[in-house]
Amino acid sequence: MPDLYAVVGNPIAQSKSPVIHPMFAEACGHRITYERIESPLGQFAETVNAFRARGGAGINITAPFKLDAVAYATEKSTAAKIAGAANAIKFEGANSVAENFDGVGLVRDIVANLRTPLRGKRVLLLGAGGATRGALSPILGELPSEVWIANRDVAKADALVADVVGTANSNVRACGYESLGEGGFDVVLNATSSSLAQALPPIEAKLFAGSTLAYDLTYGKGLTPFLRLAKESGAAQCVDGVGMLVEQAAEAFYWWRGVRPSTSQAITHLTVPLN
Ligand code: ATR
């Protein structure tokens, strides 16, 4: 029998994981079954237990269960602990290990696919929710010169920085949107949920310079208000989160299967034109 995996969420119809993982498996010559499971709200543990009883080897987790996934697992990686959220679990007998590959997938997309090293760069993260929580440590691992985290609720950004990096790292600063100064960032990442509502965070054109990479972590929404402003402001590169989506999946596949799949085919397949 092929090894059994699934993505668990509610709703789940929108998930691309059941497209991506079988593509990886085929390219690697592996036989897997990958299901889409809509868990009733409040019944994540029951849903996962039933999947394990059928022989499930691992799951991906999407909204709204990423926090439940951490609570469920018997072991949590450092990334899952820092993010307070998991997007992959591996089942090992009675144990279950929670991981979070969103941040590492984002960084791999920026550095490897988009060929934009972060070392020595000025990076701006918009938002202080789960997406920024997951992204911050992997970004700092690339040794940028500065990381700014802007949020409407500044206390939330302050708390995130204190949790993730403590007070010792003076390269990281939390602020409100009105305190972003002269801008001109090398990389601007929209890690707010604004694009899901086709809304624009309160940002100005001056944040973007002619060499800026503008990256919306949201995927498949076309030219979001954030990307439109970046494009109109002359940002060098404007991209959405399709590469991050595929790269985090590749990390999970590697973790589960021990083989790192090539990601270019899946990225090309899932890319939606930005217009
Ligand atoms: P997630 O886990 O998806 O990141 P979250 O924890 O609810 O979701 O965080 C959503 C983030 O998007 C928050 O930083 C939120 O800002 P506030 O904390 O100030 O509310 C941000 N956000 C959502 N819509 C926004 C908008 N239209 N403009 C700016 N920030 C927005």
GROMACS .gro file of C-alpha atoms and ligand atoms in nm:
model
  306
    1MET     CA    1   0.000   0.000   0.000
    2PRO     CA    2   0.129   0.350  -0.080
    3ASP     CA    3   0.212   0.566   0.225
    4LEU     CA    4  -0.084   0.780   0.328
    5TYR     CA    5  -0.073   1.159   0.382
    6ALA     CA    6  -0.336   1.434   0.400
    7VAL     CA    7  -0.392   1.804   0.447
    8VAL     CA    8  -0.637   1.895   0.724
    9GLY     CA    9  -0.826   2.225   0.734
   10ASN     CA   10  -1.169   2.386   0.724
   11PRO     CA   11  -1.247   2.478   0.451
   12ILE     CA   12  -1.010   2.259   0.254
   13ALA     CA   13  -1.119   2.277  -0.112
   14GLN     CA   14  -0.874   2.563  -0.179
   15SER     CA   15  -0.565   2.373  -0.063
   16LYS     CA   16  -0.300   2.307  -0.328
   17SER     CA   17  -0.112   2.050  -0.118
   18PRO     CA   18  -0.303   1.758  -0.280
   19VAL     CA   19  -0.169   1.883  -0.614
   20ILE     CA   20   0.187   1.954  -0.502
   21HIS     CA   21   0.273   1.638  -0.306
   22PRO     CA   22   0.165   1.389  -0.575
   23MET     CA   23   0.373   1.590  -0.825
   24PHE     CA   24   0.675   1.559  -0.597
   25ALA     CA   25   0.610   1.187  -0.545
   26GLU     CA   26   0.583   1.116  -0.915
   27ALA     CA   27   0.901   1.309  -0.991
   28CYS     CA   28   1.086   1.118  -0.716
   29GLY     CA   29   0.946   0.777  -0.815
   30HIS     CA   30   0.761   0.740  -0.482
   31ARG     CA   31   0.412   0.594  -0.439
   32ILE     CA   32   0.196   0.797  -0.200
   33THR     CA   33  -0.172   0.867  -0.145
   34TYR     CA   34  -0.248   1.228  -0.047
   35GLU     CA   35  -0.596   1.318   0.078
   36ARG     CA   36  -0.785   1.638   0.150
   37ILE     CA   37  -0.964   1.625   0.489
   38GLU     CA   38  -1.213   1.883   0.612
   39SER     CA   39  -1.216   1.855   0.990
   40PRO     CA   40  -1.520   1.980   1.179
   41LEU     CA   41  -1.428   2.284   1.390
   42GLY     CA   42  -1.331   2.186   1.742
   43GLN     CA   43  -1.262   1.826   1.636
   44PHE     CA   44  -0.906   1.844   1.503
   45ALA     CA   45  -0.772   1.577   1.741
   46GLU     CA   46  -1.057   1.334   1.665
   47THR     CA   47  -1.010   1.386   1.291
   48VAL     CA   48  -0.636   1.326   1.311
   49ASN     CA   49  -0.678   1.020   1.535
   50ALA     CA   50  -0.917   0.867   1.281
   51PHE     CA   51  -0.665   0.935   1.004
   52ARG     CA   52  -0.386   0.771   1.205
   53ALA     CA   53  -0.607   0.470   1.268
   54ARG     CA   54  -0.624   0.429   0.888
   55GLY     CA   55  -0.243   0.422   0.874
   56GLY     CA   56  -0.168   0.790   0.803
   57ALA     CA   57   0.205   0.868   0.802
   58GLY     CA   58   0.187   1.247   0.813
   59ILE     CA   59  -0.033   1.552   0.763
   60ASN     CA   60  -0.012   1.908   0.654
   61ILE     CA   61  -0.224   2.151   0.850
   62THR     CA   62  -0.391   2.464   0.724
   63ALA     CA   63  -0.630   2.723   0.872
   64PRO     CA   64  -0.777   2.724   1.127
   65PHE     CA   65  -0.592   2.431   1.285
   66LYS     CA   66  -0.224   2.535   1.290
   67LEU     CA   67  -0.239   2.611   1.663
   68ASP     CA   68  -0.436   2.293   1.739
   69ALA     CA   69  -0.163   2.102   1.556
   70VAL     CA   70   0.102   2.222   1.802
   71ALA     CA   71  -0.120   2.132   2.096
   72TYR     CA   72  -0.184   1.787   1.946
   73ALA     CA   73   0.176   1.686   1.884
   74THR     CA   74   0.381   1.506   2.148
   75GLU     CA   75   0.701   1.676   2.020
   76LYS     CA   76   0.739   2.021   1.868
   77SER     CA   77   1.031   2.158   1.666
   78THR     CA   78   1.190   2.488   1.762
   79ALA     CA   79   1.028   2.650   1.458
   80ALA     CA   80   0.683   2.525   1.560
   81LYS     CA   81   0.738   2.644   1.917
   82ILE     CA   82   0.852   2.990   1.806
   83ALA     CA   83   0.569   3.029   1.557
   84GLY     CA   84   0.320   2.878   1.801
   85ALA     CA   85   0.183   2.703   1.495
   86ALA     CA   86   0.255   2.391   1.291
   87ASN     CA   87   0.194   2.317   0.925
   88ALA     CA   88   0.323   1.960   0.918
   89ILE     CA   89   0.313   1.660   1.151
   90LYS     CA   90   0.497   1.329   1.122
   91PHE     CA   91   0.353   1.026   1.303
   92GLU     CA   92   0.607   0.795   1.464
   93GLY     CA   93   0.431   0.512   1.647
   94ALA     CA   94   0.254   0.666   1.945
   95ASN     CA   95   0.444   0.991   1.898
   96SER     CA   96   0.368   1.284   1.669
   97VAL     CA   97   0.616   1.556   1.579
   98ALA     CA   98   0.503   1.907   1.482
   99GLU     CA   99   0.701   2.124   1.242
  100ASN     CA  100   0.659   2.462   1.081
  101PHE     CA  101   0.814   2.501   0.738
  102ASP     CA  102   0.647   2.828   0.632
  103GLY     CA  103   0.941   3.048   0.728
  104VAL     CA  104   1.208   2.826   0.581
  105GLY     CA  105   0.999   2.791   0.263
  106LEU     CA  106   0.971   3.168   0.235
  107VAL     CA  107   1.344   3.220   0.277
  108ARG     CA  108   1.431   2.944   0.032
  109ASP     CA  109   1.201   3.102  -0.227
  110ILE     CA  110   1.357   3.445  -0.180
  111VAL     CA  111   1.719   3.335  -0.166
  112ALA     CA  112   1.731   3.034  -0.401
  113ASN     CA  113   1.444   3.083  -0.647
  114LEU     CA  114   1.436   3.463  -0.668
  115ARG     CA  115   1.813   3.488  -0.624
  116THR     CA  116   1.782   3.767  -0.369
  117PRO     CA  117   2.035   3.719  -0.088
  118LEU     CA  118   1.917   3.873   0.241
  119ARG     CA  119   2.262   3.911   0.389
  120GLY     CA  120   2.328   4.277   0.469
  121LYS     CA  121   1.985   4.382   0.339
  122ARG     CA  122   1.717   4.605   0.493
  123VAL     CA  123   1.405   4.393   0.529
  124LEU     CA  124   1.056   4.513   0.619
  125LEU     CA  125   0.790   4.270   0.742
  126LEU     CA  126   0.433   4.401   0.743
  127GLY     CA  127   0.212   4.241   1.008
  128ALA     CA  128   0.274   4.075   1.343
  129GLY     CA  129   0.055   3.767   1.320
  130GLY     CA  130   0.138   3.402   1.270
  131ALA     CA  131   0.300   3.454   0.932
  132THR     CA  132   0.557   3.701   1.067
  133ARG     CA  133   0.611   3.486   1.377
  134GLY     CA  134   0.708   3.195   1.151
  135ALA     CA  135   0.919   3.401   0.912
  136LEU     CA  136   1.130   3.606   1.151
  137SER     CA  137   1.387   3.350   1.272
  138PRO     CA  138   1.461   3.205   0.925
  139ILE     CA  139   1.503   3.561   0.792
  140LEU     CA  140   1.742   3.652   1.076
  141GLY     CA  141   1.937   3.336   0.994
  142GLU     CA  142   2.031   3.500   0.663
  143LEU     CA  143   2.199   3.790   0.849
  144PRO     CA  144   2.014   4.094   0.712
  145SER     CA  145   2.146   4.431   0.835
  146GLU     CA  146   1.804   4.541   0.965
  147VAL     CA  147   1.459   4.391   1.007
  148TRP     CA  148   1.164   4.621   1.067
  149ILE     CA  149   0.827   4.482   1.174
  150ALA     CA  150   0.537   4.720   1.121
  151ASN     CA  151   0.192   4.653   1.260
  152ARG     CA  152  -0.123   4.859   1.327
  153ASP     CA  153  -0.124   4.713   1.678
  154VAL     CA  154   0.231   4.805   1.782
  155ALA     CA  155   0.210   4.622   2.116
  156LYS     CA  156   0.157   4.298   1.922
  157ALA     CA  157   0.470   4.365   1.716
  158ASP     CA  158   0.668   4.446   2.033
  159ALA     CA  159   0.552   4.122   2.195
  160LEU     CA  160   0.646   3.922   1.885
  161VAL     CA  161   0.999   4.063   1.881
  162ALA     CA  162   1.040   4.001   2.254
  163ASP     CA  163   0.920   3.641   2.212
  164VAL     CA  164   1.121   3.552   1.904
  165VAL     CA  165   1.448   3.742   1.947
  166GLY     CA  166   1.440   3.879   2.300
  167THR     CA  167   1.575   4.227   2.357
  168ALA     CA  168   1.937   4.166   2.264
  169ASN     CA  169   1.906   4.189   1.885
  170SER     CA  170   1.918   4.559   1.802
  171ASN     CA  171   1.885   4.485   1.428
  172VAL     CA  172   1.517   4.411   1.479
  173ARG     CA  173   1.270   4.686   1.551
  174ALA     CA  174   0.895   4.687   1.591
  175CYS     CA  175   0.695   4.996   1.503
  176GLY     CA  176   0.371   5.140   1.373
  177TYR     CA  177   0.328   5.214   1.003
  178GLU     CA  178   0.371   5.588   1.065
  179SER     CA  179   0.722   5.526   1.204
  180LEU     CA  180   0.875   5.357   0.900
  181GLY     CA  181   1.094   5.657   0.822
  182GLU     CA  182   1.230   5.720   0.478
  183GLY     CA  183   1.173   5.365   0.362
  184GLY     CA  184   1.378   5.245   0.067
  185PHE     CA  185   1.383   4.884   0.186
  186ASP     CA  186   1.559   4.612  -0.012
  187VAL     CA  187   1.284   4.362   0.061
  188VAL     CA  188   0.924   4.436   0.167
  189LEU     CA  189   0.720   4.135   0.276
  190ASN     CA  190   0.345   4.159   0.319
  191ALA     CA  191   0.280   3.909   0.599
  192THR     CA  192  -0.054   4.064   0.697
  193SER     CA  193  -0.381   3.898   0.600
  194SER     CA  194  -0.486   4.218   0.417
  195SER     CA  195  -0.464   4.065   0.069
  196LEU     CA  196  -0.725   3.803   0.154
  197ALA     CA  197  -0.971   4.094   0.183
  198GLN     CA  198  -0.816   4.283  -0.112
  199ALA     CA  199  -0.720   4.555   0.139
  200LEU     CA  200  -0.400   4.757   0.158
  201PRO     CA  201  -0.199   4.798   0.478
  202PRO     CA  202  -0.141   5.168   0.555
  203ILE     CA  203   0.187   5.193   0.362
  204GLU     CA  204   0.334   5.457   0.132
  205ALA     CA  205   0.510   5.438  -0.204
  206LYS     CA  206   0.839   5.557  -0.050
  207LEU     CA  207   0.892   5.219   0.114
  208PHE     CA  208   0.983   5.080  -0.228
  209ALA     CA  209   1.302   5.165  -0.415
  210GLY     CA  210   1.402   5.078  -0.770
  211SER     CA  211   1.580   4.765  -0.647
  212THR     CA  212   1.315   4.646  -0.399
  213LEU     CA  213   1.173   4.294  -0.394
  214ALA     CA  214   0.804   4.324  -0.297
  215TYR     CA  215   0.670   3.989  -0.179
  216ASP     CA  216   0.310   3.915  -0.081
  217LEU     CA  217   0.293   3.597   0.126
  218THR     CA  218  -0.064   3.548   0.004
  219TYR     CA  219  -0.093   3.320  -0.297
  220GLY     CA  220  -0.326   3.316  -0.595
  221LYS     CA  221  -0.496   3.654  -0.550
  222GLY     CA  222  -0.340   3.811  -0.859
  223LEU     CA  223  -0.211   4.168  -0.829
  224THR     CA  224  -0.313   4.240  -0.469
  225PRO     CA  225  -0.343   4.604  -0.352
  226PHE     CA  226   0.002   4.561  -0.192
  227LEU     CA  227   0.162   4.434  -0.512
  228ARG     CA  228  -0.016   4.697  -0.719
  229LEU     CA  229   0.125   4.977  -0.503
  230ALA     CA  230   0.470   4.818  -0.518
  231LYS     CA  231   0.453   4.792  -0.896
  232GLU     CA  232   0.328   5.149  -0.936
  233SER     CA  233   0.604   5.265  -0.702
  234GLY     CA  234   0.872   5.113  -0.924
  235ALA     CA  235   0.969   4.807  -0.717
  236ALA     CA  236   1.210   4.590  -0.916
  237GLN     CA  237   1.033   4.261  -0.850
  238CYS     CA  238   0.674   4.194  -0.740
  239VAL     CA  239   0.583   3.834  -0.651
  240ASP     CA  240   0.320   3.643  -0.458
  241GLY     CA  241   0.361   3.348  -0.223
  242VAL     CA  242   0.338   3.061  -0.472
  243GLY     CA  243   0.709   2.984  -0.432
  244MET     CA  244   0.679   2.986  -0.053
  245LEU     CA  245   0.382   2.750  -0.076
  246VAL     CA  246   0.571   2.500  -0.290
  247GLU     CA  247   0.896   2.532  -0.094
  248GLN     CA  248   0.730   2.464   0.242
  249ALA     CA  249   0.570   2.158   0.084
  250ALA     CA  250   0.910   2.043  -0.041
  251GLU     CA  251   1.052   2.075   0.312
  252ALA     CA  252   0.769   1.858   0.446
  253PHE     CA  253   0.816   1.601   0.168
  254TYR     CA  254   1.187   1.583   0.244
  255TRP     CA  255   1.117   1.547   0.616
  256TRP     CA  256   0.865   1.269   0.558
  257ARG     CA  257   1.031   1.087   0.269
  258GLY     CA  258   1.407   1.160   0.293
  259VAL     CA  259   1.427   1.289  -0.064
  260ARG     CA  260   1.430   1.656  -0.160
  261PRO     CA  261   1.204   1.711  -0.462
  262SER     CA  262   1.269   1.966  -0.732
  263THR     CA  263   1.019   2.251  -0.697
  264SER     CA  264   1.031   2.431  -1.032
  265GLN     CA  265   0.766   2.218  -1.202
  266ALA     CA  266   0.510   2.269  -0.924
  267ILE     CA  267   0.583   2.643  -0.904
  268THR     CA  268   0.531   2.681  -1.279
  269HIS     CA  269   0.213   2.474  -1.262
  270LEU     CA  270   0.060   2.684  -0.982
  271THR     CA  271   0.174   3.030  -1.086
  272VAL     CA  272  -0.117   3.268  -1.139
  273PRO     CA  273  -0.054   3.579  -1.351
  274LEU     CA  274  -0.021   3.897  -1.145
  275ASN     CA  275  -0.268   4.125  -1.320
  276ATR     P1  276  -0.213   3.517   1.062
  276ATR     O1  277  -0.195   3.407   1.160
  276ATR     O2  278  -0.272   3.475   0.931
  276ATR     O3  279  -0.091   3.601   1.045
  276ATR     P2  280  -0.334   3.695   1.249
  276ATR     O4  281  -0.252   3.637   1.358
  276ATR     O5  282  -0.478   3.722   1.274
  276ATR     O6  283  -0.330   3.606   1.120
  276ATR     O7  284  -0.263   3.829   1.200
  276ATR     C1  285  -0.309   3.904   1.096
  276ATR     C2  286  -0.212   4.019   1.074
  276ATR     O8  287  -0.256   4.095   0.960
  276ATR     C3  288  -0.203   4.115   1.189
  276ATR     O9  289  -0.070   4.165   1.196
  276ATR     C4  290  -0.299   4.227   1.147
  276ATR    O10  291  -0.267   4.352   1.202
  276ATR     P3  292  -0.320   4.398   1.352
  276ATR    O11  293  -0.254   4.306   1.448
  276ATR    O12  294  -0.272   4.538   1.365
  276ATR    O13  295  -0.469   4.381   1.345
  276ATR     C5  296  -0.271   4.230   1.001
  276ATR     N1  297  -0.375   4.290   0.915
  276ATR     C6  298  -0.491   4.233   0.874
  276ATR     N2  299  -0.557   4.315   0.790
  276ATR     C7  300  -0.481   4.427   0.777
  276ATR     C8  301  -0.494   4.549   0.704
  276ATR     N3  302  -0.597   4.574   0.624
  276ATR     N4  303  -0.395   4.641   0.715
  276ATR     C9  304  -0.286   4.618   0.794
  276ATR     N5  305  -0.269   4.504   0.866
  276ATR    C10  306  -0.364   4.410   0.858
   0.00000   0.00000   0.00000
